[in-house]
Amino acid sequence: MDSSVPQTARVWNYWLGGKDNYAVDRALGDEITKAFPIMLDIARADRAVLNRAVRYLAGEAGVRQFLDVGTGLPTANNTHEVAQSVAPESRIVYVDYDPLVLVHARALLTSGPEGATDYIDADIRDTETILREAGRTLDFSKPVAVILSGILAHLPTVEEARDVVRRIMDVLPSGSYLVALDGANTNPELNQVMEIWNETANPPYTMRSPQEIRSYFDGLEFVEPGLADVTVWRPDPSPSGPPPTLDNLVGVARKP
């Protein structure tokens, strides 16, 4: 565990108000938010839309199994907490390869008695290991919701990202879902922030076009409203009206 190099999971933990981060993570986080204050809004909006997506999947869609790849450090309202608040029998498998996430994985394994949680230490590209180990907790004859939040952009090419999605989704049955979230390259300020990020942090983050992000869902059927900004995907009612868009896109799609 290298505490001298900022890590994605730790910087996001800092932005979300967590305490599992180092001085280098806080320094980079502060540098980015000074240049682009809306990054705090992005971090919080990303977490909020994932909570809404999980609530939809566990509720209206009736999904009882979740594979959360690129979990990040535990914070409030983790996937299993949201899913099991709707359906206590839900089973959740987390995957990450950051050693600090592994250290704190026990916080992700606090399932209620009706359900189950597990943690896999693996790189997203090692789909064979992920699927083999996840099969100890999840039943791949029944629908599974795959969550890929902010992780596909860490793969260097869109072709590799699409291939990872395909290899996972091909194993899962009809009725499974993909939830994918990433920043789009449509905001010049956000692109500049990612340049700062990639000069210092590990791993680098590759901004992609909305069309490239949409291609992750090829062969799947979007849930309304389709690929959308994180602030407008099924938002909770707000007395202050709709929030500004953040150039972060999320989609939820079903395997036919």
PDB file of C-alpha atoms in Angstrom:
ATOM      1  CA  MET A   1       0.000   0.000   0.000  1.00  0.00           C
ATOM      2  CA  ASP A   2       1.711   3.192  -1.240  1.00  0.00           C
ATOM      3  CA  SER A   3       0.617   6.151   0.862  1.00  0.00           C
ATOM      4  CA  SER A   4       2.799   8.543  -1.153  1.00  0.00           C
ATOM      5  CA  VAL A   5       0.667   8.337  -4.330  1.00  0.00           C
ATOM      6  CA  PRO A   6      -2.971   9.469  -4.361  1.00  0.00           C
ATOM      7  CA  GLN A   7      -5.463   6.671  -5.040  1.00  0.00           C
ATOM      8  CA  THR A   8      -8.904   6.972  -6.604  1.00  0.00           C
ATOM      9  CA  ALA A   9     -10.768   5.233  -3.782  1.00  0.00           C
ATOM     10  CA  ARG A  10      -9.128   7.361  -1.094  1.00  0.00           C
ATOM     11  CA  VAL A  11      -9.710  10.710  -2.858  1.00  0.00           C
ATOM     12  CA  TRP A  12     -13.376   9.872  -3.373  1.00  0.00           C
ATOM     13  CA  ASN A  13     -13.604   8.745   0.232  1.00  0.00           C
ATOM     14  CA  TYR A  14     -12.276  12.174   1.231  1.00  0.00           C
ATOM     15  CA  TRP A  15     -14.793  13.988  -0.985  1.00  0.00           C
ATOM     16  CA  LEU A  16     -17.636  11.932   0.493  1.00  0.00           C
ATOM     17  CA  GLY A  17     -16.618  12.869   4.022  1.00  0.00           C
ATOM     18  CA  GLY A  18     -14.837   9.629   4.901  1.00  0.00           C
ATOM     19  CA  LYS A  19     -11.720   9.241   7.036  1.00  0.00           C
ATOM     20  CA  ASP A  20      -9.927   6.454   5.154  1.00  0.00           C
ATOM     21  CA  ASN A  21      -7.479   8.652   3.241  1.00  0.00           C
ATOM     22  CA  TYR A  22      -3.975  10.095   3.493  1.00  0.00           C
ATOM     23  CA  ALA A  23      -2.513  13.599   3.258  1.00  0.00           C
ATOM     24  CA  VAL A  24      -1.592  13.086  -0.415  1.00  0.00           C
ATOM     25  CA  ASP A  25      -5.201  12.151  -1.199  1.00  0.00           C
ATOM     26  CA  ARG A  26      -6.544  15.199   0.597  1.00  0.00           C
ATOM     27  CA  ALA A  27      -3.992  17.448  -1.121  1.00  0.00           C
ATOM     28  CA  LEU A  28      -4.988  16.239  -4.584  1.00  0.00           C
ATOM     29  CA  GLY A  29      -8.675  16.369  -3.664  1.00  0.00           C
ATOM     30  CA  ASP A  30      -8.279  19.975  -2.506  1.00  0.00           C
ATOM     31  CA  GLU A  31      -6.297  20.910  -5.623  1.00  0.00           C
ATOM     32  CA  ILE A  32      -9.026  19.529  -7.857  1.00  0.00           C
ATOM     33  CA  THR A  33     -11.940  21.101  -5.968  1.00  0.00           C
ATOM     34  CA  LYS A  34     -10.130  24.457  -5.897  1.00  0.00           C
ATOM     35  CA  ALA A  35      -9.868  24.353  -9.687  1.00  0.00           C
ATOM     36  CA  PHE A  36     -13.300  22.802 -10.171  1.00  0.00           C
ATOM     37  CA  PRO A  37     -15.522  23.172  -7.078  1.00  0.00           C
ATOM     38  CA  ILE A  38     -18.335  21.181  -8.652  1.00  0.00           C
ATOM     39  CA  MET A  39     -16.307  17.974  -8.148  1.00  0.00           C
ATOM     40  CA  LEU A  40     -17.827  17.700  -4.680  1.00  0.00           C
ATOM     41  CA  ASP A  41     -21.271  17.871  -6.260  1.00  0.00           C
ATOM     42  CA  ILE A  42     -20.237  15.178  -8.736  1.00  0.00           C
ATOM     43  CA  ALA A  43     -18.992  12.856  -5.994  1.00  0.00           C
ATOM     44  CA  ARG A  44     -22.207  13.231  -4.011  1.00  0.00           C
ATOM     45  CA  ALA A  45     -24.467  13.038  -7.067  1.00  0.00           C
ATOM     46  CA  ASP A  46     -22.728   9.858  -8.224  1.00  0.00           C
ATOM     47  CA  ARG A  47     -23.354   8.207  -4.879  1.00  0.00           C
ATOM     48  CA  ALA A  48     -26.965   9.433  -4.827  1.00  0.00           C
ATOM     49  CA  VAL A  49     -27.797   8.121  -8.303  1.00  0.00           C
ATOM     50  CA  LEU A  50     -26.300   4.723  -7.488  1.00  0.00           C
ATOM     51  CA  ASN A  51     -28.515   4.556  -4.422  1.00  0.00           C
ATOM     52  CA  ARG A  52     -31.533   5.372  -6.592  1.00  0.00           C
ATOM     53  CA  ALA A  53     -30.541   2.762  -9.161  1.00  0.00           C
ATOM     54  CA  VAL A  54     -30.115   0.062  -6.509  1.00  0.00           C
ATOM     55  CA  ARG A  55     -33.461   0.966  -4.947  1.00  0.00           C
ATOM     56  CA  TYR A  56     -35.108   0.681  -8.364  1.00  0.00           C
ATOM     57  CA  LEU A  57     -33.458  -2.673  -9.100  1.00  0.00           C
ATOM     58  CA  ALA A  58     -34.240  -4.200  -5.700  1.00  0.00           C
ATOM     59  CA  GLY A  59     -37.739  -2.741  -5.725  1.00  0.00           C
ATOM     60  CA  GLU A  60     -39.518  -2.272  -9.036  1.00  0.00           C
ATOM     61  CA  ALA A  61     -37.227  -4.587 -11.021  1.00  0.00           C
ATOM     62  CA  GLY A  62     -37.206  -7.330  -8.372  1.00  0.00           C
ATOM     63  CA  VAL A  63     -33.455  -8.058  -8.546  1.00  0.00           C
ATOM     64  CA  ARG A  64     -32.030  -9.899  -5.553  1.00  0.00           C
ATOM     65  CA  GLN A  65     -28.366 -10.270  -6.618  1.00  0.00           C
ATOM     66  CA  PHE A  66     -25.771  -7.543  -7.126  1.00  0.00           C
ATOM     67  CA  LEU A  67     -22.172  -7.628  -8.387  1.00  0.00           C
ATOM     68  CA  ASP A  68     -20.509  -4.298  -7.525  1.00  0.00           C
ATOM     69  CA  VAL A  69     -17.146  -4.053  -9.327  1.00  0.00           C
ATOM     70  CA  GLY A  70     -14.862  -1.175  -8.377  1.00  0.00           C
ATOM     71  CA  THR A  71     -16.493  -0.836  -5.007  1.00  0.00           C
ATOM     72  CA  GLY A  72     -14.284   1.819  -3.468  1.00  0.00           C
ATOM     73  CA  LEU A  73     -13.956   2.415   0.238  1.00  0.00           C
ATOM     74  CA  PRO A  74     -16.997   1.845   2.449  1.00  0.00           C
ATOM     75  CA  THR A  75     -19.061   4.959   3.135  1.00  0.00           C
ATOM     76  CA  ALA A  76     -22.692   5.527   4.027  1.00  0.00           C
ATOM     77  CA  ASN A  77     -25.380   3.723   2.017  1.00  0.00           C
ATOM     78  CA  ASN A  78     -23.267   0.979   0.489  1.00  0.00           C
ATOM     79  CA  THR A  79     -24.923  -1.252  -2.108  1.00  0.00           C
ATOM     80  CA  HIS A  80     -25.860  -4.004   0.334  1.00  0.00           C
ATOM     81  CA  GLU A  81     -27.365  -1.537   2.789  1.00  0.00           C
ATOM     82  CA  VAL A  82     -29.565   0.039   0.113  1.00  0.00           C
ATOM     83  CA  ALA A  83     -30.565  -3.265  -1.507  1.00  0.00           C
ATOM     84  CA  GLN A  84     -31.304  -5.032   1.772  1.00  0.00           C
ATOM     85  CA  SER A  85     -33.318  -2.082   3.053  1.00  0.00           C
ATOM     86  CA  VAL A  86     -35.691  -2.852   0.158  1.00  0.00           C
ATOM     87  CA  ALA A  87     -35.284  -6.636  -0.018  1.00  0.00           C
ATOM     88  CA  PRO A  88     -33.513  -8.123   3.034  1.00  0.00           C
ATOM     89  CA  GLU A  89     -32.768 -11.382   1.186  1.00  0.00           C
ATOM     90  CA  SER A  90     -30.542  -9.594  -1.365  1.00  0.00           C
ATOM     91  CA  ARG A  91     -27.070 -11.031  -1.979  1.00  0.00           C
ATOM     92  CA  ILE A  92     -24.201  -8.687  -2.850  1.00  0.00           C
ATOM     93  CA  VAL A  93     -20.642  -9.367  -4.010  1.00  0.00           C
ATOM     94  CA  TYR A  94     -18.133  -6.518  -3.966  1.00  0.00           C
ATOM     95  CA  VAL A  95     -14.984  -6.446  -6.114  1.00  0.00           C
ATOM     96  CA  ASP A  96     -11.965  -4.148  -5.893  1.00  0.00           C
ATOM     97  CA  TYR A  97      -8.195  -4.437  -6.087  1.00  0.00           C
ATOM     98  CA  ASP A  98      -7.143  -1.436  -3.989  1.00  0.00           C
ATOM     99  CA  PRO A  99      -5.346  -2.830  -0.915  1.00  0.00           C
ATOM    100  CA  LEU A 100      -6.907  -0.197   1.350  1.00  0.00           C
ATOM    101  CA  VAL A 101     -10.369  -1.280   0.233  1.00  0.00           C
ATOM    102  CA  LEU A 102      -9.382  -4.849   1.119  1.00  0.00           C
ATOM    103  CA  VAL A 103      -8.318  -3.717   4.587  1.00  0.00           C
ATOM    104  CA  HIS A 104     -11.746  -2.173   5.155  1.00  0.00           C
ATOM    105  CA  ALA A 105     -13.745  -4.886   3.411  1.00  0.00           C
ATOM    106  CA  ARG A 106     -15.142  -6.138   6.717  1.00  0.00           C
ATOM    107  CA  ALA A 107     -17.343  -3.031   6.726  1.00  0.00           C
ATOM    108  CA  LEU A 108     -18.848  -4.289   3.458  1.00  0.00           C
ATOM    109  CA  LEU A 109     -19.682  -7.705   4.881  1.00  0.00           C
ATOM    110  CA  THR A 110     -22.348  -6.686   7.372  1.00  0.00           C
ATOM    111  CA  SER A 111     -25.252  -8.405   5.690  1.00  0.00           C
ATOM    112  CA  GLY A 112     -28.555  -8.894   7.393  1.00  0.00           C
ATOM    113  CA  PRO A 113     -29.362 -12.514   8.328  1.00  0.00           C
ATOM    114  CA  GLU A 114     -31.700 -13.069   5.370  1.00  0.00           C
ATOM    115  CA  GLY A 115     -29.142 -12.066   2.730  1.00  0.00           C
ATOM    116  CA  ALA A 116     -25.397 -12.370   2.135  1.00  0.00           C
ATOM    117  CA  THR A 117     -22.331 -10.317   1.181  1.00  0.00           C
ATOM    118  CA  ASP A 118     -18.873 -11.249  -0.052  1.00  0.00           C
ATOM    119  CA  TYR A 119     -15.728  -9.421  -1.157  1.00  0.00           C
ATOM    120  CA  ILE A 120     -13.356 -10.377  -4.000  1.00  0.00           C
ATOM    121  CA  ASP A 121      -9.852  -8.897  -4.317  1.00  0.00           C
ATOM    122  CA  ALA A 122      -9.460  -8.751  -8.125  1.00  0.00           C
ATOM    123  CA  ASP A 123      -8.776  -6.429 -11.034  1.00  0.00           C
ATOM    124  CA  ILE A 124     -11.785  -5.664 -13.249  1.00  0.00           C
ATOM    125  CA  ARG A 125      -9.931  -7.121 -16.230  1.00  0.00           C
ATOM    126  CA  ASP A 126      -9.726 -10.508 -14.523  1.00  0.00           C
ATOM    127  CA  THR A 127     -13.336 -11.360 -15.288  1.00  0.00           C
ATOM    128  CA  GLU A 128     -12.686 -15.103 -15.049  1.00  0.00           C
ATOM    129  CA  THR A 129     -11.662 -14.804 -11.392  1.00  0.00           C
ATOM    130  CA  ILE A 130     -14.466 -12.362 -10.613  1.00  0.00           C
ATOM    131  CA  LEU A 131     -17.160 -14.597 -12.061  1.00  0.00           C
ATOM    132  CA  ARG A 132     -15.740 -17.780 -10.555  1.00  0.00           C
ATOM    133  CA  GLU A 133     -15.491 -16.317  -7.062  1.00  0.00           C
ATOM    134  CA  ALA A 134     -18.801 -14.453  -7.283  1.00  0.00           C
ATOM    135  CA  GLY A 135     -20.466 -17.746  -8.133  1.00  0.00           C
ATOM    136  CA  ARG A 136     -19.913 -18.867  -4.547  1.00  0.00           C
ATOM    137  CA  THR A 137     -22.462 -16.290  -3.375  1.00  0.00           C
ATOM    138  CA  LEU A 138     -24.555 -15.511  -6.455  1.00  0.00           C
ATOM    139  CA  ASP A 139     -26.694 -17.883  -8.497  1.00  0.00           C
ATOM    140  CA  PHE A 140     -25.962 -17.160 -12.154  1.00  0.00           C
ATOM    141  CA  SER A 141     -29.113 -18.970 -13.251  1.00  0.00           C
ATOM    142  CA  LYS A 142     -31.048 -15.986 -11.844  1.00  0.00           C
ATOM    143  CA  PRO A 143     -30.781 -12.269 -12.742  1.00  0.00           C
ATOM    144  CA  VAL A 144     -27.836 -10.274 -11.427  1.00  0.00           C
ATOM    145  CA  ALA A 145     -27.350  -6.504 -11.448  1.00  0.00           C
ATOM    146  CA  VAL A 146     -23.767  -5.528 -12.337  1.00  0.00           C
ATOM    147  CA  ILE A 147     -22.607  -2.135 -11.043  1.00  0.00           C
ATOM    148  CA  LEU A 148     -19.642  -0.456 -12.750  1.00  0.00           C
ATOM    149  CA  SER A 149     -19.387   3.027 -11.256  1.00  0.00           C
ATOM    150  CA  GLY A 150     -16.532   5.206 -12.426  1.00  0.00           C
ATOM    151  CA  ILE A 151     -14.349   2.221 -13.211  1.00  0.00           C
ATOM    152  CA  LEU A 152     -14.586   1.617 -16.962  1.00  0.00           C
ATOM    153  CA  ALA A 153     -12.835   4.938 -17.612  1.00  0.00           C
ATOM    154  CA  HIS A 154      -9.783   3.557 -15.810  1.00  0.00           C
ATOM    155  CA  LEU A 155      -9.335   1.101 -18.668  1.00  0.00           C
ATOM    156  CA  PRO A 156      -7.105   2.682 -21.338  1.00  0.00           C
ATOM    157  CA  THR A 157      -9.347   2.100 -24.364  1.00  0.00           C
ATOM    158  CA  VAL A 158     -13.090   2.011 -24.989  1.00  0.00           C
ATOM    159  CA  GLU A 159     -12.590  -1.326 -26.747  1.00  0.00           C
ATOM    160  CA  GLU A 160     -11.173  -2.878 -23.589  1.00  0.00           C
ATOM    161  CA  ALA A 161     -14.003  -1.398 -21.523  1.00  0.00           C
ATOM    162  CA  ARG A 162     -16.627  -2.829 -23.887  1.00  0.00           C
ATOM    163  CA  ASP A 163     -14.897  -6.204 -23.842  1.00  0.00           C
ATOM    164  CA  VAL A 164     -14.946  -6.352 -20.037  1.00  0.00           C
ATOM    165  CA  VAL A 165     -18.670  -5.541 -20.009  1.00  0.00           C
ATOM    166  CA  ARG A 166     -19.362  -8.170 -22.671  1.00  0.00           C
ATOM    167  CA  ARG A 167     -17.423 -10.898 -20.857  1.00  0.00           C
ATOM    168  CA  ILE A 168     -19.379 -10.300 -17.656  1.00  0.00           C
ATOM    169  CA  MET A 169     -22.819  -9.836 -19.176  1.00  0.00           C
ATOM    170  CA  ASP A 170     -22.470 -12.845 -21.527  1.00  0.00           C
ATOM    171  CA  VAL A 171     -22.361 -15.165 -18.494  1.00  0.00           C
ATOM    172  CA  LEU A 172     -25.476 -13.719 -16.882  1.00  0.00           C
ATOM    173  CA  PRO A 173     -29.041 -14.781 -17.715  1.00  0.00           C
ATOM    174  CA  SER A 174     -31.823 -12.819 -19.354  1.00  0.00           C
ATOM    175  CA  GLY A 175     -33.296 -10.302 -16.942  1.00  0.00           C
ATOM    176  CA  SER A 176     -29.887  -9.246 -15.599  1.00  0.00           C
ATOM    177  CA  TYR A 177     -28.977  -5.550 -15.521  1.00  0.00           C
ATOM    178  CA  LEU A 178     -25.968  -3.348 -16.128  1.00  0.00           C
ATOM    179  CA  VAL A 179     -25.502  -0.100 -14.218  1.00  0.00           C
ATOM    180  CA  ALA A 180     -22.592   1.951 -15.607  1.00  0.00           C
ATOM    181  CA  LEU A 181     -21.543   5.467 -14.676  1.00  0.00           C
ATOM    182  CA  ASP A 182     -18.693   7.577 -16.036  1.00  0.00           C
ATOM    183  CA  GLY A 183     -17.728  11.166 -16.745  1.00  0.00           C
ATOM    184  CA  ALA A 184     -18.244  12.425 -20.283  1.00  0.00           C
ATOM    185  CA  ASN A 185     -15.689  14.518 -22.162  1.00  0.00           C
ATOM    186  CA  THR A 186     -18.241  17.213 -22.986  1.00  0.00           C
ATOM    187  CA  ASN A 187     -17.162  19.698 -20.298  1.00  0.00           C
ATOM    188  CA  PRO A 188     -13.830  21.497 -20.962  1.00  0.00           C
ATOM    189  CA  GLU A 189     -13.376  22.306 -17.260  1.00  0.00           C
ATOM    190  CA  LEU A 190     -13.883  18.681 -16.261  1.00  0.00           C
ATOM    191  CA  ASN A 191     -11.417  17.593 -18.948  1.00  0.00           C
ATOM    192  CA  GLN A 192      -8.872  19.969 -17.436  1.00  0.00           C
ATOM    193  CA  VAL A 193      -9.469  18.502 -13.980  1.00  0.00           C
ATOM    194  CA  MET A 194      -8.797  15.014 -15.329  1.00  0.00           C
ATOM    195  CA  GLU A 195      -5.490  16.255 -16.734  1.00  0.00           C
ATOM    196  CA  ILE A 196      -4.526  17.333 -13.205  1.00  0.00           C
ATOM    197  CA  TRP A 197      -5.700  13.968 -11.896  1.00  0.00           C
ATOM    198  CA  ASN A 198      -3.727  11.967 -14.440  1.00  0.00           C
ATOM    199  CA  GLU A 199      -0.526  13.866 -13.745  1.00  0.00           C
ATOM    200  CA  THR A 200      -0.542  12.719 -10.117  1.00  0.00           C
ATOM    201  CA  ALA A 201      -2.978   9.981  -9.211  1.00  0.00           C
ATOM    202  CA  ASN A 202      -3.230   6.276  -9.901  1.00  0.00           C
ATOM    203  CA  PRO A 203      -4.866   4.830 -11.927  1.00  0.00           C
ATOM    204  CA  PRO A 204      -5.425   7.353 -14.763  1.00  0.00           C
ATOM    205  CA  TYR A 205      -8.955   8.231 -15.880  1.00  0.00           C
ATOM    206  CA  THR A 206      -9.812   8.399 -19.591  1.00  0.00           C
ATOM    207  CA  MET A 207     -12.681  10.722 -20.426  1.00  0.00           C
ATOM    208  CA  ARG A 208     -14.950   9.405 -23.194  1.00  0.00           C
ATOM    209  CA  SER A 209     -17.722  10.721 -25.404  1.00  0.00           C
ATOM    210  CA  PRO A 210     -21.396  10.059 -24.653  1.00  0.00           C
ATOM    211  CA  GLN A 211     -21.476   7.822 -27.732  1.00  0.00           C
ATOM    212  CA  GLU A 212     -18.596   5.722 -26.391  1.00  0.00           C
ATOM    213  CA  ILE A 213     -20.236   5.418 -22.967  1.00  0.00           C
ATOM    214  CA  ARG A 214     -23.498   4.441 -24.657  1.00  0.00           C
ATOM    215  CA  SER A 215     -21.659   1.642 -26.464  1.00  0.00           C
ATOM    216  CA  TYR A 216     -21.108  -0.151 -23.143  1.00  0.00           C
ATOM    217  CA  PHE A 217     -24.815  -0.994 -23.300  1.00  0.00           C
ATOM    218  CA  ASP A 218     -24.851  -2.487 -26.814  1.00  0.00           C
ATOM    219  CA  GLY A 219     -27.332  -5.364 -26.958  1.00  0.00           C
ATOM    220  CA  LEU A 220     -29.099  -4.272 -23.757  1.00  0.00           C
ATOM    221  CA  GLU A 221     -32.420  -2.482 -23.263  1.00  0.00           C
ATOM    222  CA  PHE A 222     -32.240   0.845 -21.439  1.00  0.00           C
ATOM    223  CA  VAL A 223     -34.502   1.551 -18.486  1.00  0.00           C
ATOM    224  CA  GLU A 224     -36.105   4.994 -18.847  1.00  0.00           C
ATOM    225  CA  PRO A 225     -34.774   7.667 -19.102  1.00  0.00           C
ATOM    226  CA  GLY A 226     -31.892   5.881 -20.850  1.00  0.00           C
ATOM    227  CA  LEU A 227     -28.348   7.203 -20.658  1.00  0.00           C
ATOM    228  CA  ALA A 228     -28.707  10.418 -18.684  1.00  0.00           C
ATOM    229  CA  ASP A 229     -26.867  12.864 -16.495  1.00  0.00           C
ATOM    230  CA  VAL A 230     -26.576  11.601 -12.930  1.00  0.00           C
ATOM    231  CA  THR A 231     -28.715  14.483 -11.670  1.00  0.00           C
ATOM    232  CA  VAL A 232     -31.673  13.693 -13.938  1.00  0.00           C
ATOM    233  CA  TRP A 233     -31.810   9.888 -13.764  1.00  0.00           C
ATOM    234  CA  ARG A 234     -35.017   9.318 -11.765  1.00  0.00           C
ATOM    235  CA  PRO A 235     -34.271  12.140  -9.302  1.00  0.00           C
ATOM    236  CA  ASP A 236     -35.865  12.347  -5.900  1.00  0.00           C
ATOM    237  CA  PRO A 237     -38.299  15.275  -5.554  1.00  0.00           C
ATOM    238  CA  SER A 238     -36.601  18.536  -4.609  1.00  0.00           C
ATOM    239  CA  PRO A 239     -38.274  21.775  -3.483  1.00  0.00           C
ATOM    240  CA  SER A 240     -35.433  23.752  -5.070  1.00  0.00           C
ATOM    241  CA  GLY A 241     -36.121  22.371  -8.532  1.00  0.00           C
ATOM    242  CA  PRO A 242     -33.894  20.338 -10.848  1.00  0.00           C
ATOM    243  CA  PRO A 243     -30.149  20.534 -10.108  1.00  0.00           C
ATOM    244  CA  PRO A 244     -27.616  21.514 -12.784  1.00  0.00           C
ATOM    245  CA  THR A 245     -26.202  18.804 -15.018  1.00  0.00           C
ATOM    246  CA  LEU A 246     -22.716  17.589 -14.145  1.00  0.00           C
ATOM    247  CA  ASP A 247     -21.508  15.892 -17.350  1.00  0.00           C
ATOM    248  CA  ASN A 248     -21.453  12.541 -15.584  1.00  0.00           C
ATOM    249  CA  LEU A 249     -23.600   9.959 -17.330  1.00  0.00           C
ATOM    250  CA  VAL A 250     -25.372   6.921 -15.918  1.00  0.00           C
ATOM    251  CA  GLY A 251     -27.371   4.197 -17.574  1.00  0.00           C
ATOM    252  CA  VAL A 252     -29.348   1.199 -16.321  1.00  0.00           C
ATOM    253  CA  ALA A 253     -30.097  -1.437 -18.929  1.00  0.00           C
ATOM    254  CA  ARG A 254     -31.633  -4.911 -18.974  1.00  0.00           C
ATOM    255  CA  LYS A 255     -30.346  -7.983 -20.779  1.00  0.00           C
ATOM    256  CA  PRO A 256     -33.219  -9.273 -22.961  1.00  0.00           C
TER     257      PRO A 256
END
